[in-house]
Short mmCIF file of C-alpha atoms and ligand atoms in Angstrom, two decimals:
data_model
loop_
_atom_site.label_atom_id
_atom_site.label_comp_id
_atom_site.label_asym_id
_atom_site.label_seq_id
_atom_site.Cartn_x
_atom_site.Cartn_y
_atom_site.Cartn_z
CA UNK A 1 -19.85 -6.88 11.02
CA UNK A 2 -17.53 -4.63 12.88
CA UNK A 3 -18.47 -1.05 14.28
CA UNK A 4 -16.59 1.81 15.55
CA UNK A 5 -18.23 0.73 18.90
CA UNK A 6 -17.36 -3.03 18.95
CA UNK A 7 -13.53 -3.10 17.04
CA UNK A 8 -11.66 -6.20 16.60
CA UNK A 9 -10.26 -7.56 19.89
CA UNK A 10 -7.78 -9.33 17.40
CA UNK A 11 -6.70 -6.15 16.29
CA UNK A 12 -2.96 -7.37 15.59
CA UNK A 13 -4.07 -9.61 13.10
CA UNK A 14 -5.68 -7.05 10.68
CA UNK A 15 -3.96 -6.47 7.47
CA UNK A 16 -2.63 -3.11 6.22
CA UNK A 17 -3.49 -3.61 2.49
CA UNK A 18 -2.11 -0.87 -0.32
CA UNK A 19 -3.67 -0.26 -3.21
CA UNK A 20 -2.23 1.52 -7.03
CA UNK A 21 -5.75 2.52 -8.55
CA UNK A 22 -4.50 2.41 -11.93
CA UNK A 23 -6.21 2.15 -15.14
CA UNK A 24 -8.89 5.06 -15.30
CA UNK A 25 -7.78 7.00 -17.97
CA UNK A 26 -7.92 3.55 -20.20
CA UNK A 27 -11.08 2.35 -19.06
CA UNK A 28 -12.81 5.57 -20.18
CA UNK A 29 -10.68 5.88 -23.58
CA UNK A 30 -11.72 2.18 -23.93
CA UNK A 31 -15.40 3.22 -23.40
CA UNK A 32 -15.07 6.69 -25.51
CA UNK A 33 -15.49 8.52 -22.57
CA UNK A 34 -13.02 11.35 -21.57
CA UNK A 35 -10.68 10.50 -19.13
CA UNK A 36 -12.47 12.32 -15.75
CA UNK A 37 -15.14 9.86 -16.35
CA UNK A 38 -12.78 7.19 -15.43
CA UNK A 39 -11.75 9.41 -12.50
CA UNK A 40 -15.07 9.59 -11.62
CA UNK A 41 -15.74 6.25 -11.59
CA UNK A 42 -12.73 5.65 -9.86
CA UNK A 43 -14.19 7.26 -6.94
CA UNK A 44 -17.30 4.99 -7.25
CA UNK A 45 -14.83 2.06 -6.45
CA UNK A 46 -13.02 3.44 -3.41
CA UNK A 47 -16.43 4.00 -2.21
CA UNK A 48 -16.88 -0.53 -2.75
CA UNK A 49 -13.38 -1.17 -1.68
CA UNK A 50 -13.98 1.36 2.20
CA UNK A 51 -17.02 -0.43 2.67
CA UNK A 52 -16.20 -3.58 1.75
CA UNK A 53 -12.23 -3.79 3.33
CA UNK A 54 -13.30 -4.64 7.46
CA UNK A 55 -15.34 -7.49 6.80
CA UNK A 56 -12.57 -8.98 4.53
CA UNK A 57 -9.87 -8.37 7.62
CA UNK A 58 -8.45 -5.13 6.78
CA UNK A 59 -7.45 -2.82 9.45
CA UNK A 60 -5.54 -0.17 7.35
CA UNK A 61 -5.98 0.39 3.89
CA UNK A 62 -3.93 3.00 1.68
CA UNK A 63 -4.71 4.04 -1.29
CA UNK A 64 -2.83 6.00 -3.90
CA UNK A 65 -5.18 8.49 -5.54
CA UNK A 66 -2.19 11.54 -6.74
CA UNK A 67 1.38 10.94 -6.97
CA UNK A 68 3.90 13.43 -6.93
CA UNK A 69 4.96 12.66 -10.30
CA UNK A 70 1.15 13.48 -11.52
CA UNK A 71 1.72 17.23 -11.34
CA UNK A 72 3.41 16.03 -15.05
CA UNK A 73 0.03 15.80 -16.51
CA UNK A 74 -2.37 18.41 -18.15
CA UNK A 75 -2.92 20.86 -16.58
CA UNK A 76 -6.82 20.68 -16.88
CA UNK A 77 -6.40 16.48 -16.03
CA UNK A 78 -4.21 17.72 -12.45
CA UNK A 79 -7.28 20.53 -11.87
CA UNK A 80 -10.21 17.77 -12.73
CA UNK A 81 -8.53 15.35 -10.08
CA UNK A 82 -7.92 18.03 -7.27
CA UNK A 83 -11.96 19.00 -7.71
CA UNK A 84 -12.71 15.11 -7.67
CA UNK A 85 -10.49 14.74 -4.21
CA UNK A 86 -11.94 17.73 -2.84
CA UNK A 87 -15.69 16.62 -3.42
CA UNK A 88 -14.98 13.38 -2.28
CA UNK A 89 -13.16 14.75 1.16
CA UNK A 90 -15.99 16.64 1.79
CA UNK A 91 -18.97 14.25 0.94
CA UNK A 92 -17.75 11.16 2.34
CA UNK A 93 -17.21 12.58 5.80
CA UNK A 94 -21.05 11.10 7.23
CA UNK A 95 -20.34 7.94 5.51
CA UNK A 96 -16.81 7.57 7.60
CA UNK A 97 -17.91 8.26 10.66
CA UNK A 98 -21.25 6.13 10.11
CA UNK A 99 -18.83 3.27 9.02
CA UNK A 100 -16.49 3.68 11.86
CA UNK A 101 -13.41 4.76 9.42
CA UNK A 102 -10.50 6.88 10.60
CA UNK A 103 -9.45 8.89 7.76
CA UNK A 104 -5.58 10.55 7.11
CA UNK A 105 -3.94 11.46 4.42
CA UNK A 106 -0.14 10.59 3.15
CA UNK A 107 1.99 12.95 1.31
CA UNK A 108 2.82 16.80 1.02
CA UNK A 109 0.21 19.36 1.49
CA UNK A 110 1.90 22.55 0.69
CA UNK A 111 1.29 22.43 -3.33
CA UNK A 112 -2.20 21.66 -2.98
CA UNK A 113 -5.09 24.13 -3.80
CA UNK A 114 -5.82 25.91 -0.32
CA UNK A 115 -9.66 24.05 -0.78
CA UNK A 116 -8.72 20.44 -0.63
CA UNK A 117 -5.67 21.39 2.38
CA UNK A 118 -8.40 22.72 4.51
CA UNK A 119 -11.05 19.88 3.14
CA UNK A 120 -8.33 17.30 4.17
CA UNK A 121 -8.13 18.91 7.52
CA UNK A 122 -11.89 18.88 8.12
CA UNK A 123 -12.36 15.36 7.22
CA UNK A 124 -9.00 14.12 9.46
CA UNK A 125 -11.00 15.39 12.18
CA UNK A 126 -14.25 14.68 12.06
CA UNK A 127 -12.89 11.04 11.53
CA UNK A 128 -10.47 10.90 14.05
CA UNK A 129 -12.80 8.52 16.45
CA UNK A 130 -13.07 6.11 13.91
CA UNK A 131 -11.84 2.59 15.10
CA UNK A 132 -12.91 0.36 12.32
CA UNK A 133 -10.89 0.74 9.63
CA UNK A 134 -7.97 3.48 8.80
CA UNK A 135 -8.16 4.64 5.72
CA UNK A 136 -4.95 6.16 4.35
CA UNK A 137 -5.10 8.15 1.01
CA UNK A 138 -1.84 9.56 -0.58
CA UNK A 139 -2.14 12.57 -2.34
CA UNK A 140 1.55 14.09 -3.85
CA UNK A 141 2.49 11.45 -2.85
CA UNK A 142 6.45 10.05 -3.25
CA UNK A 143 7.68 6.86 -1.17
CA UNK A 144 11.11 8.54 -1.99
CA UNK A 145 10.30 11.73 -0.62
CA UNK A 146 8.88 10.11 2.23
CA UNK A 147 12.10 8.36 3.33
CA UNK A 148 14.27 11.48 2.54
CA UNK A 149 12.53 13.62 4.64
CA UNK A 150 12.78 11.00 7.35
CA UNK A 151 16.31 10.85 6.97
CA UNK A 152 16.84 14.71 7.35
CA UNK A 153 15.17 14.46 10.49
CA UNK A 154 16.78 11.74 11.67
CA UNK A 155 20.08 13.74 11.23
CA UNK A 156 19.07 15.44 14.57
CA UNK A 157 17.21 12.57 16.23
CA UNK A 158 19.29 10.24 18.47
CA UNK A 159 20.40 6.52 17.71
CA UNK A 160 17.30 5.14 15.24
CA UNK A 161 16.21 1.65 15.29
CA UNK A 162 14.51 0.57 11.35
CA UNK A 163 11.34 1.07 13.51
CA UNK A 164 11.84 4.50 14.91
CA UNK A 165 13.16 5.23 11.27
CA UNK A 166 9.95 4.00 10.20
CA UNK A 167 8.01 5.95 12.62
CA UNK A 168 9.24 9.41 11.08
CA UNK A 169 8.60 8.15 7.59
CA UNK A 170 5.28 7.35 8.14
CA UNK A 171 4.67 10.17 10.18
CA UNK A 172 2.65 7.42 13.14
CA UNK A 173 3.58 5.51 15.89
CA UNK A 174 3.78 1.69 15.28
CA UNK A 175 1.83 1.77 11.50
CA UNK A 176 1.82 -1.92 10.76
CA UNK A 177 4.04 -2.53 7.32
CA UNK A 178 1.86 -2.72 4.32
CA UNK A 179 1.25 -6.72 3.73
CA UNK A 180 -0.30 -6.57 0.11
CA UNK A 181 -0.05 -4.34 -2.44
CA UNK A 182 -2.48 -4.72 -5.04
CA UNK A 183 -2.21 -2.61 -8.23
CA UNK A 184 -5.01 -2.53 -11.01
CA UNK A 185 -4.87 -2.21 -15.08
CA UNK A 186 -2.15 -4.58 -15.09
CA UNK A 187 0.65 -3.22 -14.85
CA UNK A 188 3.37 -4.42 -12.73
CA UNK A 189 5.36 -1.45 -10.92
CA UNK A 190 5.45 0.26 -7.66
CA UNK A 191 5.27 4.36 -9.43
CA UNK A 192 7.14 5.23 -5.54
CA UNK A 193 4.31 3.46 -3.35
CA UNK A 194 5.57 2.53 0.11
CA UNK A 195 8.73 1.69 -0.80
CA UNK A 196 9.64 1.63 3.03
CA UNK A 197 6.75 -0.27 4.59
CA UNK A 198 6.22 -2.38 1.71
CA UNK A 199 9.76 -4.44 2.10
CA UNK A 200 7.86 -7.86 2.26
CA UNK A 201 4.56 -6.61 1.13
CA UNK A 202 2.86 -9.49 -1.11
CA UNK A 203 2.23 -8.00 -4.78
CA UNK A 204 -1.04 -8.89 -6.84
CA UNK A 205 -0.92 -7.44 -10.44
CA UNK A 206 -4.93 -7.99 -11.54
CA UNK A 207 -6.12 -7.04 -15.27
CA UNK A 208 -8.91 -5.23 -14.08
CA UNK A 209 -9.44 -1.15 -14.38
CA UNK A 210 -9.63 0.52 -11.05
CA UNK A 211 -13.23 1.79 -11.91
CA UNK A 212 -14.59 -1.97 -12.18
CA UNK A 213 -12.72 -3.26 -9.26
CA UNK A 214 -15.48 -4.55 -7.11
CA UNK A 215 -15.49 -6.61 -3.65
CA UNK A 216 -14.92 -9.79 -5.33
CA UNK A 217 -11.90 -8.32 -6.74
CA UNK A 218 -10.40 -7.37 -3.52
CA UNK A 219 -11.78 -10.77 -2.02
CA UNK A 220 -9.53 -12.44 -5.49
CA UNK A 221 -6.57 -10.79 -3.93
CA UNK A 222 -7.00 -11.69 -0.36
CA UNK A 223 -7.40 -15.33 -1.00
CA UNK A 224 -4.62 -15.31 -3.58
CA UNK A 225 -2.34 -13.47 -0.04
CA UNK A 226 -3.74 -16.30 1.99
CA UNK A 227 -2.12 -18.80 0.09
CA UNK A 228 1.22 -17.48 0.26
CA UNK A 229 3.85 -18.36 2.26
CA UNK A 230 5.41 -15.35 4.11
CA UNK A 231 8.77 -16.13 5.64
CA UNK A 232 11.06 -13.08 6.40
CA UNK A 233 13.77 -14.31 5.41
CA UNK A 234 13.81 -17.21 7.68
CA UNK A 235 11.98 -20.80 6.88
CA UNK A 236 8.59 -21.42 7.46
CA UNK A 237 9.13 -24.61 9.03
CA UNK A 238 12.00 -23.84 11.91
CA UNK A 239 11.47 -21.68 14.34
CA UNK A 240 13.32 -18.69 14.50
CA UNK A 241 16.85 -18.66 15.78
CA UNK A 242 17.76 -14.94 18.10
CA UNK A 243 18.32 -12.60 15.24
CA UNK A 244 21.33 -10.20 16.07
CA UNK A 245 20.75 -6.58 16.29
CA UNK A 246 22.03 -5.07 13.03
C1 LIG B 301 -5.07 6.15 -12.02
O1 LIG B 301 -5.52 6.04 -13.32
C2 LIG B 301 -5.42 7.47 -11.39
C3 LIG B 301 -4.28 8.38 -11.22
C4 LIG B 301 -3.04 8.10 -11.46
C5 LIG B 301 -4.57 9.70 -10.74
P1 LIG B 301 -4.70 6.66 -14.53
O2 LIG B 301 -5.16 8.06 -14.73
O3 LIG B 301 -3.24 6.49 -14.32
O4 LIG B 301 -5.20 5.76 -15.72
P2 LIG B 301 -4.33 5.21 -16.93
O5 LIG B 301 -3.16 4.50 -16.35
O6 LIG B 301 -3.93 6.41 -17.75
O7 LIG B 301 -5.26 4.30 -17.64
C1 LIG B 302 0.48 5.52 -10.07
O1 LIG B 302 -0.16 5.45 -11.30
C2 LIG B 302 -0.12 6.61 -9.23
C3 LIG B 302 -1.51 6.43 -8.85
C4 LIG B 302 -2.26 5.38 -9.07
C5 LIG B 302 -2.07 7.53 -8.14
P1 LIG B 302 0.46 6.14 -12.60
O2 LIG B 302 -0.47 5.82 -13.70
O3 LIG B 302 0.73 7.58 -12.35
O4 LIG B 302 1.86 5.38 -12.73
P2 LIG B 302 2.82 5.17 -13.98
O5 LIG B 302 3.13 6.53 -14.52
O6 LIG B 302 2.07 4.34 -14.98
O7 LIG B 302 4.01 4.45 -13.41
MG1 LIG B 303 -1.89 5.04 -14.83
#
């Protein structure tokens, strides 16, 4: 197993996986609970998935826990989820650091309650050693927004390469495009996930509710993104030609 003090020497070949952790809401309803319970136990599975991600070769993992088209919701469903991602921020900071796990989050910050802004900032920091896995969670969150804003800025930047336009969308240096997008409850939509850094991203659409994905789950998925054949737009079996500069 990997530590914060021993990482990967074959860094490069870690995978950035993205998760949609849909299906909550319907695996409670399904169980007669009320919907938070779902939430709840949502939060029971990130917990699996973070532990479980290094060994299975992921080096960045985001995960889509609010998007900015979830403000549309009850009101007391939006409050409920901001109290979960607050508790969670502030709980899970030992475990992150004990597991070696660099923690940001993706998305706006300036409609959030004040507590989870300055719970967000707390747990950035304390995390920000972490070498083992990066764990990205995007809260009002829009993969639209993201590129829009990136293009506003780039309006005053100099010439942009799609990687220096990438850079500003993602708001890092170098963040390795997202090679696997998994998305629970089956169904089969991207809801504005990493539109940008998803552009050859594998997709696996499983039945399962986010609150009973388990490591075998995201094992399924890994094995089934093994199997593929990624080619780029060129053929697997001929090397590349030069590709011109577009
Ligand atoms: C995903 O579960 C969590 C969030 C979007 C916050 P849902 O709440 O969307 O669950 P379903 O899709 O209604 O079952
Ligand atoms: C996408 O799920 C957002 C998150 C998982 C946080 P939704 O449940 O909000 O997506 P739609 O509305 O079914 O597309
Ligand atoms: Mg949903």
């Amino acid at each position: 197993m990997q530590s914060e003090l021993s990482p990967d020497p074959d860094a490069a070949t870690l995978l950035h996986v993205g998760i949609i952790m849909d299906g909550n809401g319907r695996w409670a309803t399904r169980r007669g609970l009320s919907r938070l319970r779902g939430h709840e136990a949502g939060v029971e599975a990130i917990r699996r998935v973070v532990e479980a991600a290094p060994d299975q070769g992921v080096g960045t993992l985001t995960l889509y826990a609010f998007s900015s088209d979830n403000w549309r919701r009850p009101r007391a469903e939006v409050s409920a989820l901001m109290t979960l991602l607050r508790f969670y921020l502030a709980n899970e900071i030992d475990a992150l650091v004990r597991n070696g796990v660099r923690l940001t989050v993706i998305g706006r910050r300036d409609r959030l309650p004040d507590g989870i802004a300055n719970a967000i900032a707390r747990a950035e920091a304390a995390t920000a050693d972490g070498t083992t896995l990066h764990l990205r969670i995007a809260i009002d969150y829009s993969a639209r927004e993201a590129i829009l804003n990136a293009a506003v800025r780039a309006a005053n930047a100099g010439p942009l390469s799609r990687e220096t336009f990438a850079d500003l969308i993602t708001g890092e240096t170098g963040l390795r495009d997202v090679d696997l997008i998994i998305r629970t409850s089956g169904e089969k939509r991207l809801s504005d996930f990493l539109l940008w850094e998803g552009a050859y991203a594998e997709l696996h659409f499983t039945e399962r509710m986010w609150p009973e994905f388990d490591t075998d789950d995201l094992a399924d998925a890994l094995a089934s993104f093994h199997r593929r054949e990624r080619r780029f737009g060129g053929l697997t079996s001929i090397a590349p030609e030069v590709v011109p500069t577009l």
